[in-house]
Amino acid sequence: LANALDAAAGPDWNADTDFDVRLQDVPLTNRRPDVTVYRAETIDLTPTRPEHVLLVVEVVSPGSETTDRIVKVDQYAKAGIPFYWRVEQAATGVPLVYTYVLDPATRAYREGEMFTGAVKATAPFSLTVDLGDA
């Protein structure tokens, strides 16, 4: 997914899997999303700031359900990150991708599209990737 996002994002954005995001300074809150899409020109700023991030992706694993479904969603929205995707493994073994879009007026996410197996997104940029191949 990170490679597909990186390719689809174009030259202005990078997608990385090992990238810290400083959500706030007080209290100090850093997160390391499973995938972060950020402005390419800010690659040397570590940790990156929310205003440089376009999309964060979290892959839910046993033990991270509450954090990924509730805590991080709220933190990323309050930090102003425009897009949040959550990847879950269905009982069938097919990945499910839930997408969220920030409402800047409320600093909360509204639900976007949900994809089963293959992602065919138009926002934040056009992307088609079969997660079954990943």
mmCIF file of C-alpha atoms in Angstrom:
data_model
loop_
_atom_site.group_PDB
_atom_site.id
_atom_site.type_symbol
_atom_site.label_atom_id
_atom_site.label_comp_id
_atom_site.label_asym_id
_atom_site.label_seq_id
_atom_site.Cartn_x
_atom_site.Cartn_y
_atom_site.Cartn_z
ATOM 1 C CA LEU A 1 0.000 0.000 0.000
ATOM 2 C CA ALA A 2 2.831 2.410 0.835
ATOM 3 C CA ASN A 3 4.479 1.786 -2.544
ATOM 4 C CA ALA A 4 1.190 2.280 -4.403
ATOM 5 C CA LEU A 5 0.492 5.509 -2.503
ATOM 6 C CA ASP A 6 4.013 6.763 -3.185
ATOM 7 C CA ALA A 7 3.647 6.083 -6.920
ATOM 8 C CA ALA A 8 0.160 7.626 -7.124
ATOM 9 C CA ALA A 9 1.008 10.716 -5.072
ATOM 10 C CA GLY A 10 3.316 12.224 -7.661
ATOM 11 C CA PRO A 11 6.518 14.202 -7.108
ATOM 12 C CA ASP A 12 5.121 16.606 -4.480
ATOM 13 C CA TRP A 13 4.321 13.886 -1.932
ATOM 14 C CA ASN A 14 6.165 10.928 -0.376
ATOM 15 C CA ALA A 15 4.659 7.861 1.281
ATOM 16 C CA ASP A 16 6.746 6.286 4.006
ATOM 17 C CA THR A 17 6.318 3.508 6.557
ATOM 18 C CA ASP A 18 8.835 4.594 9.167
ATOM 19 C CA PHE A 19 7.955 8.199 9.834
ATOM 20 C CA ASP A 20 7.123 10.030 13.065
ATOM 21 C CA VAL A 21 4.451 12.725 13.139
ATOM 22 C CA ARG A 22 4.476 15.320 15.953
ATOM 23 C CA LEU A 23 0.745 15.825 16.529
ATOM 24 C CA GLN A 24 1.164 18.383 19.298
ATOM 25 C CA ASP A 25 3.856 19.899 21.474
ATOM 26 C CA VAL A 26 1.957 20.168 24.784
ATOM 27 C CA PRO A 27 1.399 17.559 25.904
ATOM 28 C CA LEU A 28 4.032 16.076 23.634
ATOM 29 C CA THR A 29 2.274 13.645 21.289
ATOM 30 C CA ASN A 30 4.134 11.769 18.564
ATOM 31 C CA ARG A 31 2.639 8.984 16.459
ATOM 32 C CA ARG A 32 4.208 6.651 13.918
ATOM 33 C CA PRO A 33 1.422 5.717 11.479
ATOM 34 C CA ASP A 34 1.828 2.536 9.448
ATOM 35 C CA VAL A 35 1.941 4.751 6.333
ATOM 36 C CA THR A 36 2.355 8.535 6.176
ATOM 37 C CA VAL A 37 1.910 10.617 3.023
ATOM 38 C CA TYR A 38 3.729 13.918 3.507
ATOM 39 C CA ARG A 39 5.123 16.833 1.484
ATOM 40 C CA ALA A 40 8.271 15.693 -0.323
ATOM 41 C CA GLU A 41 9.991 19.029 0.373
ATOM 42 C CA THR A 42 9.777 18.371 4.137
ATOM 43 C CA ILE A 43 11.614 15.020 4.089
ATOM 44 C CA ASP A 44 14.409 16.346 6.327
ATOM 45 C CA LEU A 45 12.074 17.725 9.009
ATOM 46 C CA THR A 46 11.814 15.110 11.733
ATOM 47 C CA PRO A 47 9.451 14.526 13.253
ATOM 48 C CA THR A 48 7.184 15.900 10.571
ATOM 49 C CA ARG A 49 4.344 18.224 11.514
ATOM 50 C CA PRO A 50 0.636 17.639 10.808
ATOM 51 C CA GLU A 51 0.482 20.586 8.394
ATOM 52 C CA HIS A 52 2.898 18.683 6.119
ATOM 53 C CA VAL A 53 0.853 15.452 6.194
ATOM 54 C CA LEU A 54 -1.896 14.660 3.700
ATOM 55 C CA LEU A 55 -2.848 11.117 4.705
ATOM 56 C CA VAL A 56 -2.119 8.648 7.480
ATOM 57 C CA VAL A 57 -2.899 4.933 7.291
ATOM 58 C CA GLU A 58 -3.196 2.614 10.275
ATOM 59 C CA VAL A 59 -3.322 -1.177 9.944
ATOM 60 C CA VAL A 60 -5.370 -2.632 12.771
ATOM 61 C CA SER A 61 -3.777 -5.578 14.532
ATOM 62 C CA PRO A 62 -4.850 -7.566 17.579
ATOM 63 C CA GLY A 63 -4.345 -5.300 20.536
ATOM 64 C CA SER A 64 -4.496 -2.020 18.569
ATOM 65 C CA GLU A 65 -8.230 -2.042 17.751
ATOM 66 C CA THR A 66 -9.328 0.635 20.236
ATOM 67 C CA THR A 67 -6.295 2.829 19.614
ATOM 68 C CA ASP A 68 -6.637 2.689 15.802
ATOM 69 C CA ARG A 69 -10.456 2.950 15.701
ATOM 70 C CA ILE A 70 -10.985 5.632 18.351
ATOM 71 C CA VAL A 71 -7.897 7.281 19.881
ATOM 72 C CA LYS A 72 -5.789 7.879 16.758
ATOM 73 C CA VAL A 73 -8.792 8.957 14.675
ATOM 74 C CA ASP A 74 -9.507 11.705 17.180
ATOM 75 C CA GLN A 75 -5.851 12.743 17.509
ATOM 76 C CA TYR A 76 -5.249 12.896 13.752
ATOM 77 C CA ALA A 77 -8.449 14.892 13.198
ATOM 78 C CA LYS A 78 -7.658 17.404 15.944
ATOM 79 C CA ALA A 79 -4.164 17.797 14.437
ATOM 80 C CA GLY A 80 -5.780 18.721 11.103
ATOM 81 C CA ILE A 81 -4.577 15.804 8.932
ATOM 82 C CA PRO A 82 -6.935 15.827 5.915
ATOM 83 C CA PHE A 83 -7.272 12.061 5.311
ATOM 84 C CA TYR A 84 -7.210 8.964 7.530
ATOM 85 C CA TRP A 85 -7.423 5.369 6.290
ATOM 86 C CA ARG A 86 -7.869 2.333 8.504
ATOM 87 C CA VAL A 87 -7.041 -1.138 7.178
ATOM 88 C CA GLU A 88 -8.655 -4.143 8.851
ATOM 89 C CA GLN A 89 -8.435 -7.853 8.154
ATOM 90 C CA ALA A 90 -11.903 -9.335 7.653
ATOM 91 C CA ALA A 91 -12.743 -12.832 8.881
ATOM 92 C CA THR A 92 -12.573 -13.915 5.231
ATOM 93 C CA GLY A 93 -8.934 -12.797 5.084
ATOM 94 C CA VAL A 94 -9.714 -9.998 2.623
ATOM 95 C CA PRO A 95 -8.455 -6.569 3.742
ATOM 96 C CA LEU A 96 -11.049 -3.856 4.325
ATOM 97 C CA VAL A 97 -10.033 -0.206 3.948
ATOM 98 C CA TYR A 98 -12.131 2.454 5.648
ATOM 99 C CA THR A 99 -11.446 6.004 4.504
ATOM 100 C CA TYR A 100 -12.147 9.214 6.386
ATOM 101 C CA VAL A 101 -12.069 12.859 5.296
ATOM 102 C CA LEU A 102 -11.491 15.752 7.677
ATOM 103 C CA ASP A 103 -14.235 18.326 8.141
ATOM 104 C CA PRO A 104 -12.104 21.407 8.856
ATOM 105 C CA ALA A 105 -14.966 23.232 10.582
ATOM 106 C CA THR A 106 -15.450 20.565 13.257
ATOM 107 C CA ARG A 107 -11.917 19.081 13.235
ATOM 108 C CA ALA A 108 -13.561 15.660 13.027
ATOM 109 C CA TYR A 109 -13.531 13.021 10.311
ATOM 110 C CA ARG A 110 -16.549 12.045 8.298
ATOM 111 C CA GLU A 111 -16.728 8.605 6.815
ATOM 112 C CA GLY A 112 -15.609 8.248 3.223
ATOM 113 C CA GLU A 113 -15.607 5.154 1.068
ATOM 114 C CA MET A 114 -15.018 1.594 2.207
ATOM 115 C CA PHE A 115 -13.066 -0.773 -0.025
ATOM 116 C CA THR A 116 -12.936 -4.573 0.105
ATOM 117 C CA GLY A 117 -9.742 -6.173 -1.200
ATOM 118 C CA ALA A 118 -8.958 -3.555 -3.816
ATOM 119 C CA VAL A 119 -8.731 0.201 -3.272
ATOM 120 C CA LYS A 120 -10.031 2.414 -6.082
ATOM 121 C CA ALA A 121 -9.766 5.829 -4.499
ATOM 122 C CA THR A 122 -10.131 9.240 -6.102
ATOM 123 C CA ALA A 123 -9.059 11.242 -3.027
ATOM 124 C CA PRO A 124 -6.620 12.469 -1.948
ATOM 125 C CA PHE A 125 -5.445 11.355 -5.423
ATOM 126 C CA SER A 126 -6.374 8.645 -7.901
ATOM 127 C CA LEU A 127 -5.167 5.240 -6.738
ATOM 128 C CA THR A 128 -5.960 1.658 -7.663
ATOM 129 C CA VAL A 129 -4.276 -1.150 -5.744
ATOM 130 C CA ASP A 130 -5.266 -4.753 -5.067
ATOM 131 C CA LEU A 131 -4.436 -5.425 -1.431
ATOM 132 C CA GLY A 132 -4.814 -9.142 -2.047
ATOM 133 C CA ASP A 133 -1.556 -8.904 -4.021
ATOM 134 C CA ALA A 134 0.265 -7.146 -1.185
#
